[in-house]
XYZ file of C-alpha atoms in Angstrom:
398
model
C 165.539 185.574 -8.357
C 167.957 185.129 -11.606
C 168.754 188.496 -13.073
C 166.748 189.507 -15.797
C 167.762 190.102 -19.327
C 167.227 192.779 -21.311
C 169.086 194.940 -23.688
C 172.272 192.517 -22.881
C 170.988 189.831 -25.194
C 170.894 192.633 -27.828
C 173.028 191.250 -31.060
C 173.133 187.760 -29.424
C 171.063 184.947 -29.354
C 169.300 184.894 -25.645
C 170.616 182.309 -23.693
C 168.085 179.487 -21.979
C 169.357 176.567 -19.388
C 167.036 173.817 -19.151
C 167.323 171.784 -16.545
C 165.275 168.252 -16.182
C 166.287 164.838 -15.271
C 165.865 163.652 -18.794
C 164.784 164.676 -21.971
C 163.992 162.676 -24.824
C 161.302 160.703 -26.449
C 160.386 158.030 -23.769
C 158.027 159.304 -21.201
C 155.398 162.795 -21.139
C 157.200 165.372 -19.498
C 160.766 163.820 -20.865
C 159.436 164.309 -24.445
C 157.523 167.983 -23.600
C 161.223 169.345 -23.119
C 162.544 167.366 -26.251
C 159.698 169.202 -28.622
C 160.275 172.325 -26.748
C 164.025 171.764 -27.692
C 163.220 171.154 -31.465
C 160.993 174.361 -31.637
C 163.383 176.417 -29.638
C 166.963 176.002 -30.867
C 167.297 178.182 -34.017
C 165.927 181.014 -32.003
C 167.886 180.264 -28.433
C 171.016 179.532 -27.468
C 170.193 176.599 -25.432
C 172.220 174.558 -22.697
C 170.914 171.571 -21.568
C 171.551 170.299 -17.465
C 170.263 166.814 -17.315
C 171.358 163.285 -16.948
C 169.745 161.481 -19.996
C 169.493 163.210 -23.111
C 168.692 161.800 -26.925
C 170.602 161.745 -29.205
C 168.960 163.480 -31.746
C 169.241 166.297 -29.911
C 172.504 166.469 -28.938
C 173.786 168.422 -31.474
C 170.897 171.320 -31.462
C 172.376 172.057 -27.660
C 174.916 172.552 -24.882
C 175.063 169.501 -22.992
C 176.479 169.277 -19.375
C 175.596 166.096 -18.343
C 174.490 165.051 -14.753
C 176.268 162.146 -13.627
C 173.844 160.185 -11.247
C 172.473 156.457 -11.220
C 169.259 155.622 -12.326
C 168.370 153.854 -9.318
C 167.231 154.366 -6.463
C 164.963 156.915 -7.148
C 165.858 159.006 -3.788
C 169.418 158.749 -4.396
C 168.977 159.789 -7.848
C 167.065 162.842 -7.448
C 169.270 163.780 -4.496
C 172.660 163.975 -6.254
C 170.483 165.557 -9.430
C 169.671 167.906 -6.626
C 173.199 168.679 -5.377
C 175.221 168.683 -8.780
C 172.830 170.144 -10.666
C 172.730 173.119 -8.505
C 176.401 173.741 -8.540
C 176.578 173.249 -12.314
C 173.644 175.757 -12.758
C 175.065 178.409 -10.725
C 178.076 178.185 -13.257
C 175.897 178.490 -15.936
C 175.306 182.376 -18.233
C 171.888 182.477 -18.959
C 169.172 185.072 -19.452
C 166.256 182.202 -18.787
C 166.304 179.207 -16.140
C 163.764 176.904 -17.176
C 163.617 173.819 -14.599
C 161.106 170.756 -15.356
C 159.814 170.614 -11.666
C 161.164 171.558 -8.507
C 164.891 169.762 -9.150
C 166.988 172.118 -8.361
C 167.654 174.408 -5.424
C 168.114 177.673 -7.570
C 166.240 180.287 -8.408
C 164.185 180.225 -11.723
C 161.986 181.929 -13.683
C 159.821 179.323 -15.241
C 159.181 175.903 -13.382
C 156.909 173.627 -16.011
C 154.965 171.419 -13.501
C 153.871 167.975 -14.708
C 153.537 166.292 -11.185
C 152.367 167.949 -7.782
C 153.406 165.888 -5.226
C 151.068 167.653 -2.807
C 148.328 167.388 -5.356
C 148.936 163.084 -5.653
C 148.676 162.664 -1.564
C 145.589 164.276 -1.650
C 144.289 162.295 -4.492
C 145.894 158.711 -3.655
C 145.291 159.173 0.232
C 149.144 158.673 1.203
C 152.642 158.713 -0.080
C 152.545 155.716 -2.134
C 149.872 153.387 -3.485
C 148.628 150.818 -1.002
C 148.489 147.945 -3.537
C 152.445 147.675 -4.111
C 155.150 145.696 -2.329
C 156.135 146.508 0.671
C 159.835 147.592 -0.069
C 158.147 149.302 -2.759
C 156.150 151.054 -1.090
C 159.113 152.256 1.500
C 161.211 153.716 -1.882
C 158.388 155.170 -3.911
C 157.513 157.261 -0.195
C 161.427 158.350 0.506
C 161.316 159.697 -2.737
C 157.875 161.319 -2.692
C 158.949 163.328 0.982
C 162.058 164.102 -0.970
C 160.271 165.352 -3.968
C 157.180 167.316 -1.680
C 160.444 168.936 0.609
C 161.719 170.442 -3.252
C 158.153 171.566 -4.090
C 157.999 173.303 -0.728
C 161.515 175.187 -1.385
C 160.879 175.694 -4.759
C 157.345 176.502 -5.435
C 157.697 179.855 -3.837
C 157.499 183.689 -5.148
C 161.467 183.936 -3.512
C 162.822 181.055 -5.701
C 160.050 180.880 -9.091
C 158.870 183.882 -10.931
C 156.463 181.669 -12.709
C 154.966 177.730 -12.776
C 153.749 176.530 -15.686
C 151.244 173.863 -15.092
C 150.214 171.710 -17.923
C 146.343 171.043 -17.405
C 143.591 173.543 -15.584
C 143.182 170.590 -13.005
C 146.816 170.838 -12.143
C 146.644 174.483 -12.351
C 143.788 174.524 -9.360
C 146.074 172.099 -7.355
C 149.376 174.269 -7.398
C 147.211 177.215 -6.526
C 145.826 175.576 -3.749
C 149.137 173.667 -2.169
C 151.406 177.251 -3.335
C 149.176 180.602 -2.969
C 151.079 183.511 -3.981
C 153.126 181.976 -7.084
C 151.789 183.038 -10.357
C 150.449 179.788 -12.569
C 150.115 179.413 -16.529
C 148.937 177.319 -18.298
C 151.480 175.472 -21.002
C 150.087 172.329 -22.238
C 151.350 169.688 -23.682
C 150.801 168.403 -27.655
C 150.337 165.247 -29.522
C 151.347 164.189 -32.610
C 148.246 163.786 -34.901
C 150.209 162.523 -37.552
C 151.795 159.655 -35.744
C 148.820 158.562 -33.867
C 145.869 158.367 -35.909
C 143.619 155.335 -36.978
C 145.930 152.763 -39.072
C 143.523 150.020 -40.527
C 146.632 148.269 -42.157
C 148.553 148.628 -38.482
C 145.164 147.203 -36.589
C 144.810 144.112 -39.026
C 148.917 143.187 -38.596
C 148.945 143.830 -34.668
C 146.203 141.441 -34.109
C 147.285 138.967 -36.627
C 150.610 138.574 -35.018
C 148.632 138.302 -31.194
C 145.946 135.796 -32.397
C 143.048 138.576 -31.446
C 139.697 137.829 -34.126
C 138.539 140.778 -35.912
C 135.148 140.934 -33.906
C 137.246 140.894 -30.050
C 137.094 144.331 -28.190
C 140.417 145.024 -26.889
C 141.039 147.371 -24.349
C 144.716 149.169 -24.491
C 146.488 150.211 -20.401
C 150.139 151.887 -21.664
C 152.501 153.287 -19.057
C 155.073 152.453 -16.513
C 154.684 152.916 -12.951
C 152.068 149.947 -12.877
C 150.923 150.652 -9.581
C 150.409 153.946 -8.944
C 148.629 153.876 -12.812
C 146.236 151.614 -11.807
C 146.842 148.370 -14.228
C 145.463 146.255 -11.039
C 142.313 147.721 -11.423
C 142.660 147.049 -15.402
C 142.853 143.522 -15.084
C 140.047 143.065 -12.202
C 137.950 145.802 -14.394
C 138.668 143.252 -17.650
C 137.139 140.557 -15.443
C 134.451 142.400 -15.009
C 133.551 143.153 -17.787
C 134.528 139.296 -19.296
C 131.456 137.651 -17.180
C 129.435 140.164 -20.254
C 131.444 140.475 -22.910
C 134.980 138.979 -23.131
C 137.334 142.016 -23.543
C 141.028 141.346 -24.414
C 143.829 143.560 -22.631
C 146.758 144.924 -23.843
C 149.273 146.198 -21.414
C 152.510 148.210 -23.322
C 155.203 149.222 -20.567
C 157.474 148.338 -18.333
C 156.295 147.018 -14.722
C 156.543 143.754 -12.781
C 155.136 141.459 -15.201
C 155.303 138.374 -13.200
C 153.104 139.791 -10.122
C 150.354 141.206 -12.323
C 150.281 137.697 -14.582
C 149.495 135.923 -11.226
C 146.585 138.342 -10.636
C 145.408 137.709 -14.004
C 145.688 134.210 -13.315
C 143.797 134.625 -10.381
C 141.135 136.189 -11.797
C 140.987 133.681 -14.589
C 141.823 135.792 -17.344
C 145.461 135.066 -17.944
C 144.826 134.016 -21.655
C 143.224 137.322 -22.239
C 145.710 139.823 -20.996
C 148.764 140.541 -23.410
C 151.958 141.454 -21.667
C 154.018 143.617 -24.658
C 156.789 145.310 -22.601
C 157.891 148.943 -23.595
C 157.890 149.708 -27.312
C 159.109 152.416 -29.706
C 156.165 151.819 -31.889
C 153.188 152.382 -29.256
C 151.365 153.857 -32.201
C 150.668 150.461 -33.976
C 149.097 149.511 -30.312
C 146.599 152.209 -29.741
C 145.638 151.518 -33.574
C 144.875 147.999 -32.541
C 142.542 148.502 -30.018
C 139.180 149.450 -29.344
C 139.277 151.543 -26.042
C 141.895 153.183 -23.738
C 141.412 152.466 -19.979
C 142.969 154.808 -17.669
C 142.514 153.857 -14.498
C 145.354 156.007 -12.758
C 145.658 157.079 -8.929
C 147.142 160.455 -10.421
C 147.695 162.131 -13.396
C 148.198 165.748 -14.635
C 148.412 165.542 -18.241
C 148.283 161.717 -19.381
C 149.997 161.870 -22.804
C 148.780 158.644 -23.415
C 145.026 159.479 -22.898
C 145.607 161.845 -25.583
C 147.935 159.452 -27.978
C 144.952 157.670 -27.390
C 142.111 160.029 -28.240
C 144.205 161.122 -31.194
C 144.289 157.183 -32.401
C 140.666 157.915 -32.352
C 140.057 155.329 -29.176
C 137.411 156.555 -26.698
C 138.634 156.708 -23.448
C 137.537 154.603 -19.943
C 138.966 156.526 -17.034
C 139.119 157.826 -13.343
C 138.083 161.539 -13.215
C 142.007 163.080 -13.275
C 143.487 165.829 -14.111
C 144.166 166.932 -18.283
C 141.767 163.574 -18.885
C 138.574 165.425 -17.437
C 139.377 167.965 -20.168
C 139.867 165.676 -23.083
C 136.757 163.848 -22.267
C 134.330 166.581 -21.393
C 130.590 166.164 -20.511
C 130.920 162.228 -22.014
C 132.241 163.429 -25.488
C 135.079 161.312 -26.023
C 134.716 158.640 -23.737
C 133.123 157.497 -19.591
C 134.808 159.089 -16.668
C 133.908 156.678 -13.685
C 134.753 155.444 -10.433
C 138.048 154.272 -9.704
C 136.887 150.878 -9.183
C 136.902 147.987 -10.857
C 133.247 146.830 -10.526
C 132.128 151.146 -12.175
C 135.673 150.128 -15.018
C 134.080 146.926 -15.854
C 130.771 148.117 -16.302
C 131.616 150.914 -18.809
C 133.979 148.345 -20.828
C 131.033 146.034 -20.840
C 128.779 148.866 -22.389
C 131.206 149.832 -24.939
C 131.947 146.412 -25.692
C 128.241 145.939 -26.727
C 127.858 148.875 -28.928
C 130.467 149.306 -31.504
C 128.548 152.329 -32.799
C 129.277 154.136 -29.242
C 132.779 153.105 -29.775
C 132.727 154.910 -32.893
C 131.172 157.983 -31.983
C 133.081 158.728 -28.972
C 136.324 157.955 -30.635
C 135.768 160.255 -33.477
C 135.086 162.922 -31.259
C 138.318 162.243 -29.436
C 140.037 162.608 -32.069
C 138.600 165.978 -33.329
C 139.399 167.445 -29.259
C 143.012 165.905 -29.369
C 143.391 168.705 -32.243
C 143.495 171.375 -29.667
C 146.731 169.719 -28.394
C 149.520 170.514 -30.292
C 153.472 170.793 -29.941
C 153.026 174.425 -31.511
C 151.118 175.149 -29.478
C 153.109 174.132 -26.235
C 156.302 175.408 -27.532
C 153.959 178.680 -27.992
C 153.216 178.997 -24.379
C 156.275 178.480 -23.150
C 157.783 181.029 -25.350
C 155.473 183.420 -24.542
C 157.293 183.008 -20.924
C 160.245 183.389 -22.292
C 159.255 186.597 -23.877
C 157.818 188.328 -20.721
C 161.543 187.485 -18.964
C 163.866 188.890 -21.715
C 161.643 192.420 -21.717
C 161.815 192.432 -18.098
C 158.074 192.304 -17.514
C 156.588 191.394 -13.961
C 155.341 188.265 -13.381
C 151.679 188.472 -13.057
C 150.418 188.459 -9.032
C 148.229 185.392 -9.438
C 147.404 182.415 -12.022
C 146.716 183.058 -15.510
C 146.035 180.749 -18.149
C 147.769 181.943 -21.654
């Protein structure tokens, strides 16, 4: 294990290495380290060991940049793998904080916002079975690559401490890694970005030609297949033979194999194809519901983006979501199927009132979820290191 630090950070600043792929504002666990850097860097001397990092933040932090491509995925995160371990064993520091299982070194907090164990048992397999072939082949190279890491890593002789960031993911690691001591560190939104905008909500649909009176449904994220936006579209038919419901879809993804499904399904003129966008915020404020029908997720930041626009929420029982939603508070967990998908959109299609109520209370639980809050957790970690403290013998929640 890294040494620990105690009265040798006396009349310094203590000294943290983070170490993550990437961290800035595109993506959840990219922008968990970025607000964890903004909270952090007047207190710690931080040094940053990643490949991608914004710019905003370059000047709060030691950089030591990771040269590797960004494709393919394998190859990336095996020269990540390999450099970044030689440039963290160069590296002074009186914390290692690694975003996963990355690196090869020891560490005394790993923050955990995918469990590679935790998806096959979820999805059934190494990759989701409604992708390309030579899709599939890449996303599962990677995946063994990524479970052979959690398998070195997640293990009381290399991690003091993982940090998962929902109770769901926290039962998973504790199942797939007894003996490793699990927090819980959370993640935040920001209620003051994403909120109900009636000014945003009456330009958005202006510029897309959607009436006042349509129900739009709102699927953001990359990774189109494992997140389910198949299931969107055939859950938007669905629900169209009842009540037409217009789709947005914000990210990046193969747009020209999912139009051809919509076409299929003859809803092509119904489905809105935006691409990846800075201002996501204006997008949840234009809708009506959030449909999250995901394989896998831990912590989907834009379930709670969502909740905190004050959207109710249509989604697979997953990990983080279960939370947000509760016992039918803030939205309809359901089957992950499109027939169960449609049928919920269909209901909330019909009763604006619903909509209402289950959005405002999604709202009022996203207010549990704050960057404070996350930043809090982790520094609490941080703490227990510097004053030498034990790691605690089995999972805690903080």
């Amino acid at each position: 294990m890294p040494e620990r630090a105690q009265a040798g950070t006396r009349g310094r600043r203590p000294r943290v290495a983070l170490v993550a792929h990437g961290i800035h504002d595109h993506g959840g666990m990219e922008r968990a380290f970025a607000e964890l850097v903004r909270r952090i860097h007047d207190r710690y001397e931080v040094v940053v060991l990643s490949a991608d990092l914004g710019e905003d933040l370059r000047e709060l932090v030691e950089w030591r940049r990771i040269p590797v491509p960004r494709r393919p995925v394998p190859l990336r995160f095996a020269l990540f793998y390999v450099i970044a371990a030689v440039r963290l064993a160069a590296t002074r520091a009186d914390v290692v904080h690694t975003l996963g299982a990355i690196v090869p070194n020891a560490a005394h907090l790993a923050s955990v916002h995918f469990c590679t164990a935790g998806y096959i048992r979820s999805a059934g397999g190494l990759a989701p079975p409604s992708a390309p072939a030579l899709r599939r082949a890449n996303t599962a190279l990677a995946r063994l690559l990524f479970l052979a890491a959690e398998r070195w890593t997640y293990r009381r002789a290399r991690v003091d401490r993982l940090g998962a960031v929902s109770r769901g993911l926290q039962r998973e690691l504790a199942e797939s890694f007894p003996g490793v001591p699990i927090l819980l560190t959370p993640n935040g939104v920001d209620r003051s970005r994403f909120r109900p905008d009636p000014n945003a909500r009456r330009a958005v649909r202006a510029q897309l030609g959607i009436e006042d009176d349509d129900v739009v449904a709102l699927f953001v994220g990359g990774d189109w297949h494992r997140k389910g936006l198949a299931l969107a579209i055939q859950a938007a038919a669905e629900a169209g033979s009842r009540a037409p419901i217009r789709l947005l879809v914000v990210g990046r993804g193969d747009e020209r194999r999912f139009t051809t499904l919509a076409h299929g399904l003859g809803i092509a003129q119904r489905v809105h194809f935006l691409g990846p966008r800075s201002d996501t915020e204006r997008f949840y404020a234009a809708a009506d519901v959030f449909l999250l029908p995901s394989w896998y997720e831990t912590f989907s930041l834009a379930a709670f983006e969502a909740a905190a626009s004050g959207l109710p929420i249509v989604a697979a029982p997953l990990s983080g979501v279960e939370e947000l939603v509760g016992d039918g508070d803030a939205g309809m967990l359901v089957e992950r199927d499109a027939g169960a998908l449609g049928e919920a959109l269909a209901a909330l299609s019909a009763s604006p009132e619903t909509r209402r109520r289950l959005g405002a209370s999604a709202r009022e639980r996203s207010a549990a979820y704050t960057w404070d809050r996350s930043a809090d957790a982790v520094l609490s970690v941080y703490r227990s290191v510097l004053s030498g403290a034990s790691a605690p013998k089995e999972a805690t929640s903080l």
